[in-house]
Amino acid sequence: VFAIASAAQADEEADLVVNGEIEITVRTSAPEHVDGLRDIYSGWVFRSDETQAMQMDDFDNPGMIFVEEAIEAFNTVEGSEGNSCASCHDTPENLAGARATHPKWNDNAEEIRTLGMQINGCRTEQMGAEPWAADKGDMLAMEALLASVSRGMPVNVQIDGPAEAAYELGRELYYTRTGQLDLSCASCHEQNYGNYIRADHLSQGQINGFPTYRLKNAKLNGVQSRFRGCVRDTRAETYAVNSPEFIALELYVASRGNGLSVEGPSVRN
Amino acid sequence: MKQMFLTAAVLACATVAKAEVVAPGDVQFGEYGAIEASLSGVPGNADSGLEIMVTRGKGNCIACHAVSALEDYPFHGEVGPSLDGVGARWSEAELRGLVANAKMTFDGTVMPAFYQTTGFNRPGNAFTGKAAEGELDPLLTAQEIEDVVAYLMTLNEY
């Protein structure tokens, strides 16, 4: 009866191949450590046909404009050491796989680093350059470039060893209800994915597609800013971007998608 | 003249309501989550209840529930069951309990409690993402709960 009142329907059975060549795993069995899910799905699966199509060809993907910008930044010398990213990493393709494994433990810094933290680590420690603001233009563009060269590779975030403490904290936060609406990530993205909440078709809240180009705000969006939006919607006080809590939550949520392909920059509504 | 009369009527209502309102912390739930006594002491208004059900900043009930009688108001969610027939399925006291705090009826449900002000983790200042300052207001007032219950009582067809 309510199909009429619902937003554009998605083809949940569709497969994603980018540019006719990069095969993207958008559904697969859940990793063993995720008790609440049998299968995992990319957020792409739940989007409308039109939004899905925009991600199938780089010419139609508005996120790719930022990838172009970042290629230039990659080759631009900045900071006191006379280095560009290319001085050490040669080409962006050399960093294929980095998106798939972050957040991850960095031995030298002795901390869990998100991809953005690692980029800033290289900027400040290796280049003597100013760090970029988290989840903003330059940083999201560079993250989009690094994601694009990892497209098709399986997300494979480590959860044991030095990552275990962050994993445990992130897991606890995922299942903790917050705010006056008293909802956890799991209330919406584990118990109710596939259901509509008002006009929104709920996905599993996976982050294999980040950064995402959202049609709603016509720009690239970062993982933790997305978390902030969702926590705010429970009428809760949110955590800050790059707080220990959100770094841990990012690691945990990434690990729930182990086995899906990296597909950023993705297109979402 | 009409204006004056209305103002007087509203004031009279407000006075009565104030005298009889049960504060969120004083609500008596039955063993299965029902609330026998009116929260405001003033009968609910079903028309106003309908508005609350469909308004985002109020009950926003259709975000999670489909209701055939509200077909003209997009969009209806699927997180909770259809509310068609709830007026026949539940008594007024049970519906009051469900709207005030559904967790007293369905342990652990995702449905928010609309008449509760304490016991939250990291409560925020509405949808700002900032910490709440001072005491929280319930999501709906006592009278708004009564209005919603009055509307739900009209949903007695499947």
PDB file of N, CA, C and O in Angstrom, chain A residues 84-124:
ATOM      1  N   SER A  84      57.050  16.394  -2.162  1.00  0.00           N
ATOM      2  CA  SER A  84      55.624  16.171  -2.459  1.00  0.00           C
ATOM      3  C   SER A  84      55.340  14.724  -2.078  1.00  0.00           C
ATOM      4  O   SER A  84      56.277  13.972  -1.766  1.00  0.00           O
ATOM      5  N   CYS A  85      54.085  14.333  -2.120  1.00  0.00           N
ATOM      6  CA  CYS A  85      53.772  12.918  -1.855  1.00  0.00           C
ATOM      7  C   CYS A  85      54.554  12.053  -2.832  1.00  0.00           C
ATOM      8  O   CYS A  85      55.071  10.985  -2.487  1.00  0.00           O
ATOM      9  N   ALA A  86      54.652  12.537  -4.080  1.00  0.00           N
ATOM     10  CA  ALA A  86      55.311  11.761  -5.124  1.00  0.00           C
ATOM     11  C   ALA A  86      56.788  11.521  -4.832  1.00  0.00           C
ATOM     12  O   ALA A  86      57.358  10.514  -5.267  1.00  0.00           O
ATOM     13  N   SER A  87      57.429  12.423  -4.054  1.00  0.00           N
ATOM     14  CA  SER A  87      58.846  12.233  -3.728  1.00  0.00           C
ATOM     15  C   SER A  87      59.087  10.875  -3.086  1.00  0.00           C
ATOM     16  O   SER A  87      60.110  10.238  -3.317  1.00  0.00           O
ATOM     17  N   CYS A  88      58.185  10.455  -2.247  1.00  0.00           N
ATOM     18  CA  CYS A  88      58.371   9.176  -1.546  1.00  0.00           C
ATOM     19  C   CYS A  88      57.529   8.045  -2.111  1.00  0.00           C
ATOM     20  O   CYS A  88      57.933   6.890  -2.112  1.00  0.00           O
ATOM     21  N   HIS A  89      56.301   8.380  -2.552  1.00  0.00           N
ATOM     22  CA  HIS A  89      55.386   7.305  -2.962  1.00  0.00           C
ATOM     23  C   HIS A  89      55.293   7.165  -4.478  1.00  0.00           C
ATOM     24  O   HIS A  89      54.594   6.274  -4.966  1.00  0.00           O
ATOM     25  N   ASP A  90      55.964   8.056  -5.213  1.00  0.00           N
ATOM     26  CA  ASP A  90      56.002   7.975  -6.665  1.00  0.00           C
ATOM     27  C   ASP A  90      54.633   8.247  -7.307  1.00  0.00           C
ATOM     28  O   ASP A  90      54.398   9.324  -7.811  1.00  0.00           O
ATOM     29  N   THR A  91      53.747   7.273  -7.273  1.00  0.00           N
ATOM     30  CA  THR A  91      52.419   7.489  -7.872  1.00  0.00           C
ATOM     31  C   THR A  91      51.334   7.124  -6.853  1.00  0.00           C
ATOM     32  O   THR A  91      51.593   6.316  -5.945  1.00  0.00           O
ATOM     33  N   PRO A  92      50.133   7.663  -7.033  1.00  0.00           N
ATOM     34  CA  PRO A  92      49.028   7.265  -6.152  1.00  0.00           C
ATOM     35  C   PRO A  92      48.799   5.751  -6.188  1.00  0.00           C
ATOM     36  O   PRO A  92      48.502   5.141  -5.147  1.00  0.00           O
ATOM     37  N   GLU A  93      48.971   5.161  -7.361  1.00  0.00           N
ATOM     38  CA  GLU A  93      48.755   3.709  -7.502  1.00  0.00           C
ATOM     39  C   GLU A  93      49.660   2.911  -6.581  1.00  0.00           C
ATOM     40  O   GLU A  93      49.309   1.808  -6.149  1.00  0.00           O
ATOM     41  N   ASN A  94      50.807   3.477  -6.254  1.00  0.00           N
ATOM     42  CA  ASN A  94      51.702   2.815  -5.305  1.00  0.00           C
ATOM     43  C   ASN A  94      51.080   2.669  -3.926  1.00  0.00           C
ATOM     44  O   ASN A  94      51.532   1.865  -3.116  1.00  0.00           O
ATOM     45  N   LEU A  95      50.098   3.507  -3.651  1.00  0.00           N
ATOM     46  CA  LEU A  95      49.432   3.451  -2.345  1.00  0.00           C
ATOM     47  C   LEU A  95      48.133   2.636  -2.405  1.00  0.00           C
ATOM     48  O   LEU A  95      47.322   2.677  -1.489  1.00  0.00           O
ATOM     49  N   ALA A  96      47.952   1.891  -3.507  1.00  0.00           N
ATOM     50  CA  ALA A  96      46.788   1.001  -3.585  1.00  0.00           C
ATOM     51  C   ALA A  96      46.831   0.054  -2.402  1.00  0.00           C
ATOM     52  O   ALA A  96      47.899  -0.472  -2.061  1.00  0.00           O
ATOM     53  N   GLY A  97      45.700  -0.145  -1.763  1.00  0.00           N
ATOM     54  CA  GLY A  97      45.645  -1.014  -0.589  1.00  0.00           C
ATOM     55  C   GLY A  97      45.586  -0.249   0.711  1.00  0.00           C
ATOM     56  O   GLY A  97      45.098  -0.761   1.721  1.00  0.00           O
ATOM     57  N   ALA A  98      46.071   0.991   0.716  1.00  0.00           N
ATOM     58  CA  ALA A  98      46.059   1.753   1.970  1.00  0.00           C
ATOM     59  C   ALA A  98      44.619   1.994   2.441  1.00  0.00           C
ATOM     60  O   ALA A  98      44.297   1.810   3.613  1.00  0.00           O
ATOM     61  N   ARG A  99      43.740   2.391   1.527  1.00  0.00           N
ATOM     62  CA  ARG A  99      42.335   2.630   1.913  1.00  0.00           C
ATOM     63  C   ARG A  99      41.712   1.365   2.506  1.00  0.00           C
ATOM     64  O   ARG A  99      40.923   1.419   3.447  1.00  0.00           O
ATOM     65  N   ALA A 100      42.085   0.220   1.943  1.00  0.00           N
ATOM     66  CA  ALA A 100      41.462  -1.044   2.358  1.00  0.00           C
ATOM     67  C   ALA A 100      41.840  -1.455   3.783  1.00  0.00           C
ATOM     68  O   ALA A 100      41.107  -2.210   4.418  1.00  0.00           O
ATOM     69  N   THR A 101      42.964  -0.960   4.291  1.00  0.00           N
ATOM     70  CA  THR A 101      43.454  -1.457   5.583  1.00  0.00           C
ATOM     71  C   THR A 101      43.373  -0.430   6.721  1.00  0.00           C
ATOM     72  O   THR A 101      43.665  -0.762   7.866  1.00  0.00           O
ATOM     73  N   HIS A 102      42.994   0.803   6.390  1.00  0.00           N
ATOM     74  CA  HIS A 102      42.887   1.817   7.449  1.00  0.00           C
ATOM     75  C   HIS A 102      41.467   1.878   7.987  1.00  0.00           C
ATOM     76  O   HIS A 102      40.538   1.595   7.261  1.00  0.00           O
ATOM     77  N   PRO A 103      41.294   2.260   9.261  1.00  0.00           N
ATOM     78  CA  PRO A 103      42.288   2.649  10.254  1.00  0.00           C
ATOM     79  C   PRO A 103      43.195   1.465  10.630  1.00  0.00           C
ATOM     80  O   PRO A 103      42.726   0.337  10.722  1.00  0.00           O
ATOM     81  N   LYS A 104      44.463   1.780  10.852  1.00  0.00           N
ATOM     82  CA  LYS A 104      45.386   0.723  11.281  1.00  0.00           C
ATOM     83  C   LYS A 104      46.472   1.245  12.202  1.00  0.00           C
ATOM     84  O   LYS A 104      46.744   2.439  12.247  1.00  0.00           O
ATOM     85  N   TRP A 105      47.054   0.311  12.922  1.00  0.00           N
ATOM     86  CA  TRP A 105      48.103   0.616  13.886  1.00  0.00           C
ATOM     87  C   TRP A 105      49.353   1.095  13.158  1.00  0.00           C
ATOM     88  O   TRP A 105      49.779   0.454  12.188  1.00  0.00           O
ATOM     89  N   ASN A 106      49.922   2.218  13.600  1.00  0.00           N
ATOM     90  CA  ASN A 106      51.175   2.707  13.033  1.00  0.00           C
ATOM     91  C   ASN A 106      52.258   2.521  14.083  1.00  0.00           C
ATOM     92  O   ASN A 106      52.192   3.097  15.173  1.00  0.00           O
ATOM     93  N   ASP A 107      53.254   1.709  13.742  1.00  0.00           N
ATOM     94  CA  ASP A 107      54.304   1.334  14.694  1.00  0.00           C
ATOM     95  C   ASP A 107      55.128   2.520  15.176  1.00  0.00           C
ATOM     96  O   ASP A 107      55.405   2.632  16.366  1.00  0.00           O
ATOM     97  N   ASN A 108      55.498   3.399  14.223  1.00  0.00           N
ATOM     98  CA  ASN A 108      56.338   4.539  14.617  1.00  0.00           C
ATOM     99  C   ASN A 108      55.593   5.480  15.553  1.00  0.00           C
ATOM    100  O   ASN A 108      56.130   5.935  16.553  1.00  0.00           O
ATOM    101  N   ALA A 109      54.347   5.777  15.205  1.00  0.00           N
ATOM    102  CA  ALA A 109      53.569   6.727  16.006  1.00  0.00           C
ATOM    103  C   ALA A 109      52.938   6.055  17.219  1.00  0.00           C
ATOM    104  O   ALA A 109      52.466   6.721  18.132  1.00  0.00           O
ATOM    105  N   GLU A 110      52.929   4.724  17.221  1.00  0.00           N
ATOM    106  CA  GLU A 110      52.292   3.952  18.294  1.00  0.00           C
ATOM    107  C   GLU A 110      50.861   4.403  18.539  1.00  0.00           C
ATOM    108  O   GLU A 110      50.459   4.689  19.674  1.00  0.00           O
ATOM    109  N   GLU A 111      50.127   4.499  17.456  1.00  0.00           N
ATOM    110  CA  GLU A 111      48.702   4.841  17.584  1.00  0.00           C
ATOM    111  C   GLU A 111      47.942   4.253  16.403  1.00  0.00           C
ATOM    112  O   GLU A 111      48.529   3.895  15.385  1.00  0.00           O
ATOM    113  N   ILE A 112      46.609   4.153  16.574  1.00  0.00           N
ATOM    114  CA  ILE A 112      45.745   3.779  15.456  1.00  0.00           C
ATOM    115  C   ILE A 112      45.564   5.021  14.606  1.00  0.00           C
ATOM    116  O   ILE A 112      45.234   6.089  15.119  1.00  0.00           O
ATOM    117  N   ARG A 113      45.816   4.899  13.307  1.00  0.00           N
ATOM    118  CA  ARG A 113      45.635   6.039  12.423  1.00  0.00           C
ATOM    119  C   ARG A 113      44.551   5.767  11.390  1.00  0.00           C
ATOM    120  O   ARG A 113      44.571   4.730  10.715  1.00  0.00           O
ATOM    121  N   THR A 114      43.638   6.718  11.260  1.00  0.00           N
ATOM    122  CA  THR A 114      42.720   6.680  10.118  1.00  0.00           C
ATOM    123  C   THR A 114      43.540   7.076   8.895  1.00  0.00           C
ATOM    124  O   THR A 114      44.670   7.572   9.026  1.00  0.00           O
ATOM    125  N   LEU A 115      42.974   6.897   7.716  1.00  0.00           N
ATOM    126  CA  LEU A 115      43.696   7.277   6.507  1.00  0.00           C
ATOM    127  C   LEU A 115      44.050   8.770   6.552  1.00  0.00           C
ATOM    128  O   LEU A 115      45.168   9.168   6.210  1.00  0.00           O
ATOM    129  N   GLY A 116      43.116   9.570   7.012  1.00  0.00           N
ATOM    130  CA  GLY A 116      43.356  11.013   7.103  1.00  0.00           C
ATOM    131  C   GLY A 116      44.490  11.341   8.066  1.00  0.00           C
ATOM    132  O   GLY A 116      45.329  12.211   7.786  1.00  0.00           O
ATOM    133  N   MET A 117      44.537  10.640   9.197  1.00  0.00           N
ATOM    134  CA  MET A 117      45.617  10.875  10.159  1.00  0.00           C
ATOM    135  C   MET A 117      46.967  10.501   9.552  1.00  0.00           C
ATOM    136  O   MET A 117      47.985  11.160   9.789  1.00  0.00           O
ATOM    137  N   GLN A 118      46.985   9.427   8.743  1.00  0.00           N
ATOM    138  CA  GLN A 118      48.242   9.006   8.112  1.00  0.00           C
ATOM    139  C   GLN A 118      48.689  10.049   7.086  1.00  0.00           C
ATOM    140  O   GLN A 118      49.869  10.391   7.012  1.00  0.00           O
ATOM    141  N   ILE A 119      47.755  10.561   6.319  1.00  0.00           N
ATOM    142  CA  ILE A 119      48.092  11.601   5.335  1.00  0.00           C
ATOM    143  C   ILE A 119      48.682  12.804   6.066  1.00  0.00           C
ATOM    144  O   ILE A 119      49.735  13.345   5.670  1.00  0.00           O
ATOM    145  N   ASN A 120      48.026  13.209   7.149  1.00  0.00           N
ATOM    146  CA  ASN A 120      48.562  14.347   7.910  1.00  0.00           C
ATOM    147  C   ASN A 120      49.882  14.009   8.585  1.00  0.00           C
ATOM    148  O   ASN A 120      50.750  14.873   8.729  1.00  0.00           O
ATOM    149  N   GLY A 121      50.044  12.751   8.980  1.00  0.00           N
ATOM    150  CA  GLY A 121      51.328  12.323   9.544  1.00  0.00           C
ATOM    151  C   GLY A 121      52.432  12.546   8.524  1.00  0.00           C
ATOM    152  O   GLY A 121      53.489  13.103   8.839  1.00  0.00           O
ATOM    153  N   CYS A 122      52.190  12.148   7.289  1.00  0.00           N
ATOM    154  CA  CYS A 122      53.189  12.346   6.234  1.00  0.00           C
ATOM    155  C   CYS A 122      53.392  13.837   5.962  1.00  0.00           C
ATOM    156  O   CYS A 122      54.512  14.285   5.736  1.00  0.00           O
ATOM    157  N   ARG A 123      52.314  14.593   5.982  1.00  0.00           N
ATOM    158  CA  ARG A 123      52.467  16.032   5.715  1.00  0.00           C
ATOM    159  C   ARG A 123      53.328  16.707   6.791  1.00  0.00           C
ATOM    160  O   ARG A 123      54.243  17.462   6.472  1.00  0.00           O
ATOM    161  N   THR A 124      53.051  16.425   8.041  1.00  0.00           N
ATOM    162  CA  THR A 124      53.782  17.133   9.102  1.00  0.00           C
ATOM    163  C   THR A 124      55.165  16.528   9.332  1.00  0.00           C
ATOM    164  O   THR A 124      56.153  17.261   9.431  1.00  0.00           O
TER     165      THR A 124
END
